[in-house]
Amino acid sequence: MANVSCQSFGKTKEGQEVDLWTLCAGDYSIQVLTYGGILRSFCVPAAEGSRDIVLGCETLGEYEAQDRYFGALIGRVANRIGGACFDLNGKHYPLAANNGPNCLHGGLRGFDRAVWEAREEDGSLVLTLHSPDGEEGFPGTLEVQVTYSLTEDGTLTLDYQARSDQDTLCNLTNHSYFNLLGHAHGSLGDQKIQILADAITEMDENSTPTGTILPVEGTPFDLREPVEIGKGLAMDHIQLKMGNGYDHNFVLHHQPKGPMKLAARATGGGLCLECWTTQPGIQFYTANFLEGDAGKGGACYGFRSAYCLETQIWPDAIHHSNFPSVVLRGGENYHHTTTYRVTAL
Ligand code: GLA
């Protein structure tokens, strides 16, 4: 069980109090902000002692000013909704187009910008959020609960639950940027990635899925055996060009929920990071929009200097009947679990 403590992290520009929670378990520790439920640090034992392997900002003001989603909880709907609108039960719902023609990561003010309620429960950190009916255009009042737990064997678990009083859409994730060489390392070096998926969802020039499920065989997306990320990125493929790198949903299951499954394994700097999930997809994103962003402790986060492993229901699922459903029925429970486990290689 982790040792849990809490301190103030200042106030948002609107004057809301934000706390920084710390969970320590053996040689591992995490910090989580009530602002955006952001995973601000993940310190793991490494050759030099302790190494922080997730990117983040130094101050609350910097978190508020950026749009990279560093470490944040994402909702109500992670990833893209094509055309920034959808129909549900015969009603049309327009949303904010904040990413070309798409609605990305919940809209203009997603869960990544909300101040969550927090409490300790049995050595875990429980974050809760009340999302009112109509927020960012989505129907139904949604009650969300995300629990962060950390154990001495280096397993960070995120357990996501939600319930709505009306039919709505729900797809929650975490947007941590990892670099196993350390958050401030500045490049991916020779880190390797393995993603246990036979297919990706093909996307168009707006990063919206076309509906085609593309087998990875013979493409840079064949990561079923470990591949050096830099070598994969250097390959020639139209999908990589359109994403400006890896920014794709890998298919883990065809159902909205599955048994806990190893989705991805990254290695580098003497460490191994495994991502397990019950979600049907994982967005592998190689930080193609970072461009020397200011980070924690004076770090500078350059182009492709980290990667995200965003477990999710497939992007734009509401517009594709062959994708796992993203509809959460009124009164039903939304629940999924993702773990990130870091061990010495
Ligand atoms: C997700 C998207 C990317 C990008 C980042 C945020 O990972 O798939 O295209 O928008 O979020 O920078």
Tab-separated table of C-alpha atoms and ligand atoms in Angstrom:
chain	number	residue	atom	x	y	z
A	1	MET	CA	0.000	0.000	0.000
A	2	ALA	CA	1.292	3.440	-0.844
A	3	ASN	CA	2.020	6.212	1.582
A	4	VAL	CA	-0.194	9.152	0.570
A	5	SER	CA	0.352	12.850	1.252
A	6	CYS	CA	-1.034	16.127	-0.035
A	7	GLN	CA	0.193	19.709	-0.421
A	8	SER	CA	-1.064	22.839	-2.080
A	9	PHE	CA	-0.070	23.571	-5.707
A	10	GLY	CA	-1.567	27.060	-5.844
A	11	LYS	CA	-4.671	28.435	-7.517
A	12	THR	CA	-5.938	28.376	-11.075
A	13	LYS	CA	-6.351	31.690	-12.859
A	14	GLU	CA	-10.033	31.498	-11.889
A	15	GLY	CA	-9.036	31.157	-8.227
A	16	GLN	CA	-9.691	27.445	-7.662
A	17	GLU	CA	-7.397	25.713	-5.149
A	18	VAL	CA	-5.282	22.932	-6.642
A	19	ASP	CA	-3.526	20.213	-4.650
A	20	LEU	CA	-0.576	17.999	-5.431
A	21	TRP	CA	-0.904	14.466	-4.088
A	22	THR	CA	2.086	12.158	-3.649
A	23	LEU	CA	1.936	8.378	-3.462
A	24	CYS	CA	5.093	6.494	-2.389
A	25	ALA	CA	5.451	2.724	-2.581
A	26	GLY	CA	8.912	1.296	-1.954
A	27	ASP	CA	11.339	2.890	-4.422
A	28	TYR	CA	8.516	4.221	-6.620
A	29	SER	CA	6.517	7.422	-6.315
A	30	ILE	CA	3.975	9.410	-8.302
A	31	GLN	CA	2.611	12.929	-8.030
A	32	VAL	CA	-0.921	13.728	-9.160
A	33	LEU	CA	-2.537	17.154	-9.473
A	34	THR	CA	-6.210	17.753	-8.795
A	35	TYR	CA	-6.023	20.035	-11.875
A	36	GLY	CA	-6.799	17.736	-14.812
A	37	GLY	CA	-6.016	14.683	-12.657
A	38	ILE	CA	-2.554	15.159	-14.121
A	39	LEU	CA	0.140	12.584	-13.469
A	40	ARG	CA	2.909	15.114	-12.850
A	41	SER	CA	5.754	12.713	-12.086
A	42	PHE	CA	6.459	8.995	-12.028
A	43	CYS	CA	9.765	8.335	-10.293
A	44	VAL	CA	11.231	4.874	-10.646
A	45	PRO	CA	14.456	3.278	-9.409
A	46	ALA	CA	17.203	3.518	-12.023
A	47	ALA	CA	20.989	3.276	-12.271
A	48	GLU	CA	21.479	6.857	-10.999
A	49	GLY	CA	19.004	6.394	-8.107
A	50	SER	CA	15.593	7.729	-9.030
A	51	ARG	CA	14.388	8.740	-12.500
A	52	ASP	CA	11.242	10.687	-13.418
A	53	ILE	CA	9.908	9.164	-16.644
A	54	VAL	CA	6.911	11.406	-17.463
A	55	LEU	CA	6.890	14.882	-18.977
A	56	GLY	CA	5.191	17.782	-17.242
A	57	CYS	CA	5.175	21.495	-16.491
A	58	GLU	CA	6.853	23.272	-13.618
A	59	THR	CA	3.972	25.498	-12.522
A	60	LEU	CA	0.182	25.431	-12.534
A	61	GLY	CA	0.183	28.524	-14.761
A	62	GLU	CA	2.267	26.616	-17.322
A	63	TYR	CA	-0.134	23.677	-17.222
A	64	GLU	CA	-3.044	26.059	-17.819
A	65	ALA	CA	-1.265	27.762	-20.715
A	66	GLN	CA	-0.316	24.636	-22.699
A	67	ASP	CA	-2.417	22.419	-24.962
A	68	ARG	CA	-0.302	19.259	-24.976
A	69	TYR	CA	-2.390	17.386	-22.375
A	70	PHE	CA	0.774	16.541	-20.366
A	71	GLY	CA	-0.141	13.661	-18.008
A	72	ALA	CA	-3.833	14.620	-17.989
A	73	LEU	CA	-7.013	12.618	-17.634
A	74	ILE	CA	-8.998	12.942	-20.850
A	75	GLY	CA	-12.782	13.003	-21.222
A	76	ARG	CA	-15.646	12.918	-21.882
A	77	VAL	CA	-14.448	11.435	-25.157
A	78	ALA	CA	-10.764	10.818	-25.736
A	79	ASN	CA	-9.357	11.267	-29.248
A	80	ARG	CA	-11.359	12.528	-32.204
A	81	ILE	CA	-15.018	12.803	-33.083
A	82	GLY	CA	-15.101	13.462	-36.817
A	83	GLY	CA	-17.031	16.536	-37.980
A	84	ALA	CA	-17.339	17.653	-34.332
A	85	CYS	CA	-20.896	16.371	-33.999
A	86	PHE	CA	-22.846	13.171	-33.551
A	87	ASP	CA	-26.380	11.812	-33.497
A	88	LEU	CA	-27.732	9.791	-30.623
A	89	ASN	CA	-31.304	8.538	-30.135
A	90	GLY	CA	-32.430	10.690	-33.062
A	91	LYS	CA	-30.971	13.896	-31.682
A	92	HIS	CA	-28.108	15.895	-33.179
A	93	TYR	CA	-25.316	17.083	-30.877
A	94	PRO	CA	-22.902	19.736	-32.187
A	95	LEU	CA	-19.529	19.895	-30.419
A	96	ALA	CA	-16.564	22.257	-30.470
A	97	ALA	CA	-14.219	21.749	-33.430
A	98	ASN	CA	-10.887	22.202	-31.647
A	99	ASN	CA	-8.747	20.081	-33.987
A	100	GLY	CA	-9.409	20.951	-37.626
A	101	PRO	CA	-12.906	19.630	-38.301
A	102	ASN	CA	-12.778	17.296	-35.279
A	103	CYS	CA	-13.643	17.498	-31.629
A	104	LEU	CA	-10.480	16.335	-29.826
A	105	HIS	CA	-10.144	15.066	-26.260
A	106	GLY	CA	-13.519	16.254	-24.956
A	107	GLY	CA	-13.657	19.725	-26.502
A	108	LEU	CA	-12.521	23.204	-25.502
A	109	ARG	CA	-12.614	22.525	-21.792
A	110	GLY	CA	-12.243	18.804	-21.322
A	111	PHE	CA	-11.660	16.896	-18.100
A	112	ASP	CA	-7.955	17.754	-18.470
A	113	ARG	CA	-8.823	21.342	-17.460
A	114	ALA	CA	-11.221	20.540	-14.614
A	115	VAL	CA	-10.300	20.650	-10.941
A	116	TRP	CA	-11.136	17.208	-9.564
A	117	GLU	CA	-12.166	16.347	-6.000
A	118	ALA	CA	-9.598	14.086	-4.348
A	119	ARG	CA	-9.460	11.775	-1.359
A	120	GLU	CA	-7.304	8.967	-0.065
A	121	GLU	CA	-8.837	5.516	0.198
A	122	ASP	CA	-6.825	2.500	1.378
A	123	GLY	CA	-3.549	3.940	0.114
A	124	SER	CA	-4.999	4.900	-3.273
A	125	LEU	CA	-5.935	8.323	-4.614
A	126	VAL	CA	-9.561	8.633	-5.668
A	127	LEU	CA	-10.413	11.529	-7.994
A	128	THR	CA	-14.012	12.406	-8.741
A	129	LEU	CA	-15.632	14.801	-11.162
A	130	HIS	CA	-19.205	15.914	-11.772
A	131	SER	CA	-19.758	16.750	-15.434
A	132	PRO	CA	-23.108	18.517	-15.889
A	133	ASP	CA	-25.667	17.646	-18.561
A	134	GLY	CA	-24.724	19.468	-21.760
A	135	GLU	CA	-21.125	20.171	-20.784
A	136	GLU	CA	-19.087	20.613	-23.980
A	137	GLY	CA	-22.262	19.628	-25.838
A	138	PHE	CA	-22.575	16.068	-24.477
A	139	PRO	CA	-25.908	14.844	-23.107
A	140	GLY	CA	-26.377	13.511	-19.585
A	141	THR	CA	-24.922	14.306	-16.195
A	142	LEU	CA	-21.796	12.189	-15.873
A	143	GLU	CA	-20.254	11.234	-12.536
A	144	VAL	CA	-16.639	10.173	-13.045
A	145	GLN	CA	-14.225	8.465	-10.713
A	146	VAL	CA	-10.591	7.691	-11.500
A	147	THR	CA	-8.432	5.895	-8.947
A	148	TYR	CA	-4.636	6.049	-9.033
A	149	SER	CA	-2.848	3.219	-7.146
A	150	LEU	CA	0.831	2.431	-6.894
A	151	THR	CA	2.475	-0.714	-5.558
A	152	GLU	CA	6.034	-1.530	-4.527
A	153	ASP	CA	6.583	-3.701	-7.591
A	154	GLY	CA	6.302	-0.583	-9.773
A	155	THR	CA	2.711	-0.987	-10.954
A	156	LEU	CA	0.712	2.184	-11.462
A	157	THR	CA	-2.973	1.379	-11.920
A	158	LEU	CA	-5.629	3.723	-13.259
A	159	ASP	CA	-9.136	2.500	-12.669
A	160	TYR	CA	-11.822	4.481	-14.526
A	161	GLN	CA	-15.515	4.468	-13.653
A	162	ALA	CA	-18.406	6.617	-14.790
A	163	ARG	CA	-22.191	6.708	-14.752
A	164	SER	CA	-24.630	8.939	-16.572
A	165	ASP	CA	-28.327	9.649	-16.003
A	166	GLN	CA	-28.944	9.639	-19.786
A	167	ASP	CA	-27.434	7.920	-22.783
A	168	THR	CA	-24.152	9.627	-23.635
A	169	LEU	CA	-20.660	8.970	-24.997
A	170	CYS	CA	-17.783	8.084	-22.699
A	171	ASN	CA	-14.159	7.265	-23.455
A	172	LEU	CA	-11.670	8.128	-20.727
A	173	THR	CA	-7.885	7.893	-20.868
A	174	ASN	CA	-4.651	9.310	-19.543
A	175	HIS	CA	-2.309	11.352	-21.726
A	176	SER	CA	1.078	10.793	-20.081
A	177	TYR	CA	4.173	11.304	-22.209
A	178	PHE	CA	6.834	8.749	-21.293
A	179	ASN	CA	10.569	8.803	-21.837
A	180	LEU	CA	12.331	5.924	-20.099
A	181	LEU	CA	15.643	7.780	-20.384
A	182	GLY	CA	14.148	10.456	-18.127
A	183	HIS	CA	11.592	13.195	-18.841
A	184	ALA	CA	14.336	15.737	-19.589
A	185	HIS	CA	16.422	13.527	-21.843
A	186	GLY	CA	15.271	15.332	-24.969
A	187	SER	CA	15.239	12.431	-27.418
A	188	LEU	CA	14.061	8.857	-27.700
A	189	GLY	CA	17.560	7.467	-28.243
A	190	ASP	CA	17.402	3.755	-28.999
A	191	GLN	CA	14.229	3.049	-27.005
A	192	LYS	CA	12.163	0.205	-28.360
A	193	ILE	CA	8.425	-0.301	-28.534
A	194	GLN	CA	6.355	-3.422	-28.926
A	195	ILE	CA	2.582	-3.200	-29.444
A	196	LEU	CA	0.654	-6.420	-29.447
A	197	ALA	CA	-1.791	-5.515	-32.199
A	198	ASP	CA	-2.385	-7.048	-35.622
A	199	ALA	CA	-4.058	-3.933	-37.041
A	200	ILE	CA	-4.516	-0.176	-36.754
A	201	THR	CA	-7.516	1.956	-37.621
A	202	GLU	CA	-6.514	3.747	-40.829
A	203	MET	CA	-6.879	7.505	-40.728
A	204	ASP	CA	-7.375	10.289	-43.251
A	205	GLU	CA	-5.475	13.585	-43.597
A	206	ASN	CA	-7.471	15.009	-40.630
A	207	SER	CA	-6.422	12.080	-38.405
A	208	THR	CA	-10.035	10.862	-38.493
A	209	PRO	CA	-10.523	7.117	-38.992
A	210	THR	CA	-11.614	6.089	-42.495
A	211	GLY	CA	-13.333	3.010	-41.059
A	212	THR	CA	-10.786	0.658	-42.615
A	213	ILE	CA	-8.959	-1.680	-40.287
A	214	LEU	CA	-5.453	-1.947	-41.688
A	215	PRO	CA	-3.379	-5.063	-40.993
A	216	VAL	CA	0.077	-4.095	-39.707
A	217	GLU	CA	1.871	-6.827	-41.643
A	218	GLY	CA	4.622	-5.325	-43.814
A	219	THR	CA	4.136	-1.753	-42.489
A	220	PRO	CA	5.946	0.438	-39.893
A	221	PHE	CA	2.966	-0.373	-37.659
A	222	ASP	CA	4.067	-3.968	-37.287
A	223	LEU	CA	5.395	-3.598	-33.757
A	224	ARG	CA	4.439	-7.112	-32.687
A	225	GLU	CA	8.138	-7.710	-32.108
A	226	PRO	CA	10.154	-4.909	-30.428
A	227	VAL	CA	11.202	-2.144	-32.855
A	228	GLU	CA	13.477	0.831	-32.258
A	229	ILE	CA	11.009	3.750	-32.327
A	230	GLY	CA	13.406	5.924	-34.361
A	231	LYS	CA	13.791	3.205	-36.992
A	232	GLY	CA	10.038	2.766	-37.259
A	233	LEU	CA	9.578	6.534	-37.634
A	234	ALA	CA	12.167	6.602	-40.428
A	235	MET	CA	10.182	4.161	-42.563
A	236	ASP	CA	8.216	5.330	-45.550
A	237	HIS	CA	4.439	4.935	-45.229
A	238	ILE	CA	1.549	7.223	-46.118
A	239	GLN	CA	-0.055	6.731	-42.686
A	240	LEU	CA	3.156	7.834	-40.936
A	241	LYS	CA	3.348	10.899	-43.205
A	242	MET	CA	-0.248	11.844	-42.404
A	243	GLY	CA	0.328	11.462	-38.670
A	244	ASN	CA	3.665	13.271	-38.832
A	245	GLY	CA	4.905	10.191	-36.998
A	246	TYR	CA	3.086	7.575	-34.987
A	247	ASP	CA	-0.306	8.947	-33.887
A	248	HIS	CA	-2.492	5.921	-34.484
A	249	ASN	CA	-4.973	3.687	-32.769
A	250	PHE	CA	-3.770	0.099	-32.506
A	251	VAL	CA	-6.464	-2.555	-32.361
A	252	LEU	CA	-6.341	-4.712	-29.229
A	253	HIS	CA	-9.897	-6.080	-29.169
A	254	HIS	CA	-13.063	-5.671	-31.219
A	255	GLN	CA	-15.320	-5.449	-28.144
A	256	PRO	CA	-15.661	-2.328	-25.949
A	257	LYS	CA	-14.212	-4.225	-23.015
A	258	GLY	CA	-11.901	-7.179	-22.797
A	259	PRO	CA	-9.896	-9.102	-20.229
A	260	MET	CA	-6.743	-7.360	-18.949
A	261	LYS	CA	-4.221	-7.725	-21.751
A	262	LEU	CA	-0.618	-6.746	-22.374
A	263	ALA	CA	-0.954	-3.960	-24.947
A	264	ALA	CA	2.531	-2.503	-25.171
A	265	ARG	CA	6.025	-2.935	-23.846
A	266	ALA	CA	8.668	-0.215	-24.116
A	267	THR	CA	12.324	-0.598	-23.182
A	268	GLY	CA	15.220	1.804	-22.789
A	269	GLY	CA	17.709	3.187	-20.273
A	270	GLY	CA	17.776	-0.109	-18.364
A	271	LEU	CA	13.999	-0.005	-17.820
A	272	CYS	CA	10.980	-1.851	-19.115
A	273	LEU	CA	7.492	-0.284	-19.177
A	274	GLU	CA	4.527	-2.567	-19.717
A	275	CYS	CA	1.047	-1.255	-20.408
A	276	TRP	CA	-1.855	-3.611	-19.674
A	277	THR	CA	-5.467	-2.698	-20.306
A	278	THR	CA	-9.063	-3.836	-20.642
A	279	GLN	CA	-9.616	-1.220	-23.385
A	280	PRO	CA	-10.011	-2.255	-27.045
A	281	GLY	CA	-7.438	0.209	-28.425
A	282	ILE	CA	-4.261	2.098	-27.676
A	283	GLN	CA	-3.122	5.343	-29.301
A	284	PHE	CA	0.628	5.281	-29.804
A	285	TYR	CA	1.633	8.925	-30.250
A	286	THR	CA	5.274	9.950	-30.607
A	287	ALA	CA	4.883	13.549	-29.436
A	288	ASN	CA	4.915	14.875	-32.986
A	289	PHE	CA	3.606	18.279	-31.894
A	290	LEU	CA	6.198	19.037	-29.203
A	291	GLU	CA	8.563	21.749	-30.330
A	292	GLY	CA	10.903	22.689	-27.525
A	293	ASP	CA	8.152	23.153	-24.932
A	294	ALA	CA	9.301	24.293	-21.477
A	295	GLY	CA	9.086	21.454	-18.958
A	296	LYS	CA	9.725	20.610	-15.332
A	297	GLY	CA	12.946	21.865	-13.780
A	298	GLY	CA	13.955	23.864	-16.862
A	299	ALA	CA	13.699	20.890	-19.221
A	300	CYS	CA	13.033	21.486	-22.891
A	301	TYR	CA	10.751	18.971	-24.599
A	302	GLY	CA	11.595	18.694	-28.269
A	303	PHE	CA	9.902	17.114	-31.291
A	304	ARG	CA	9.319	13.380	-30.722
A	305	SER	CA	11.107	13.334	-27.378
A	306	ALA	CA	8.528	11.090	-25.685
A	307	TYR	CA	5.561	8.859	-26.432
A	308	CYS	CA	2.014	8.425	-25.171
A	309	LEU	CA	0.224	5.129	-24.686
A	310	GLU	CA	-3.417	6.233	-24.549
A	311	THR	CA	-5.690	3.261	-23.924
A	312	GLN	CA	-9.103	3.941	-25.422
A	313	ILE	CA	-12.191	2.935	-27.321
A	314	TRP	CA	-11.282	3.468	-30.966
A	315	PRO	CA	-11.360	7.081	-32.216
A	316	ASP	CA	-14.596	8.359	-33.758
A	317	ALA	CA	-16.343	5.108	-32.826
A	318	ILE	CA	-19.718	6.910	-32.832
A	319	HIS	CA	-19.470	7.206	-36.638
A	320	HIS	CA	-18.357	3.637	-37.393
A	321	SER	CA	-20.719	0.724	-36.814
A	322	ASN	CA	-17.799	-1.734	-37.174
A	323	PHE	CA	-15.983	-0.158	-34.178
A	324	PRO	CA	-16.586	-1.038	-30.497
A	325	SER	CA	-19.375	1.167	-29.164
A	326	VAL	CA	-18.561	4.381	-27.305
A	327	VAL	CA	-22.156	4.849	-26.126
A	328	LEU	CA	-22.706	4.710	-22.371
A	329	ARG	CA	-26.354	3.974	-21.645
A	330	GLY	CA	-28.081	5.919	-18.885
A	331	GLY	CA	-27.731	4.105	-15.536
A	332	GLU	CA	-25.068	1.700	-16.798
A	333	ASN	CA	-21.540	1.556	-15.421
A	334	TYR	CA	-18.524	2.525	-17.474
A	335	HIS	CA	-15.445	0.745	-16.139
A	336	HIS	CA	-11.985	0.021	-17.409
A	337	THR	CA	-8.528	-0.481	-16.013
A	338	THR	CA	-5.073	0.307	-17.332
A	339	THR	CA	-1.750	-0.390	-15.630
A	340	TYR	CA	1.734	0.907	-16.364
A	341	ARG	CA	4.414	-1.286	-14.790
A	342	VAL	CA	8.034	-0.202	-14.731
A	343	THR	CA	10.789	-2.641	-13.799
A	344	ALA	CA	14.535	-2.935	-14.315
A	345	LEU	CA	15.454	-4.618	-17.595
B	1	GLA	C1	-3.430	12.882	-29.042
B	1	GLA	C2	-3.667	13.021	-30.471
B	1	GLA	C3	-2.561	13.795	-31.105
B	1	GLA	C4	-2.381	15.127	-30.413
B	1	GLA	C5	-2.175	14.909	-28.952
B	1	GLA	C6	-2.095	16.202	-28.188
B	1	GLA	O1	-2.471	11.960	-28.767
B	1	GLA	O2	-3.840	11.776	-31.109
B	1	GLA	O3	-2.826	13.983	-32.453
B	1	GLA	O4	-3.506	15.919	-30.612
B	1	GLA	O5	-3.203	14.139	-28.424
B	1	GLA	O6	-1.052	17.017	-28.617
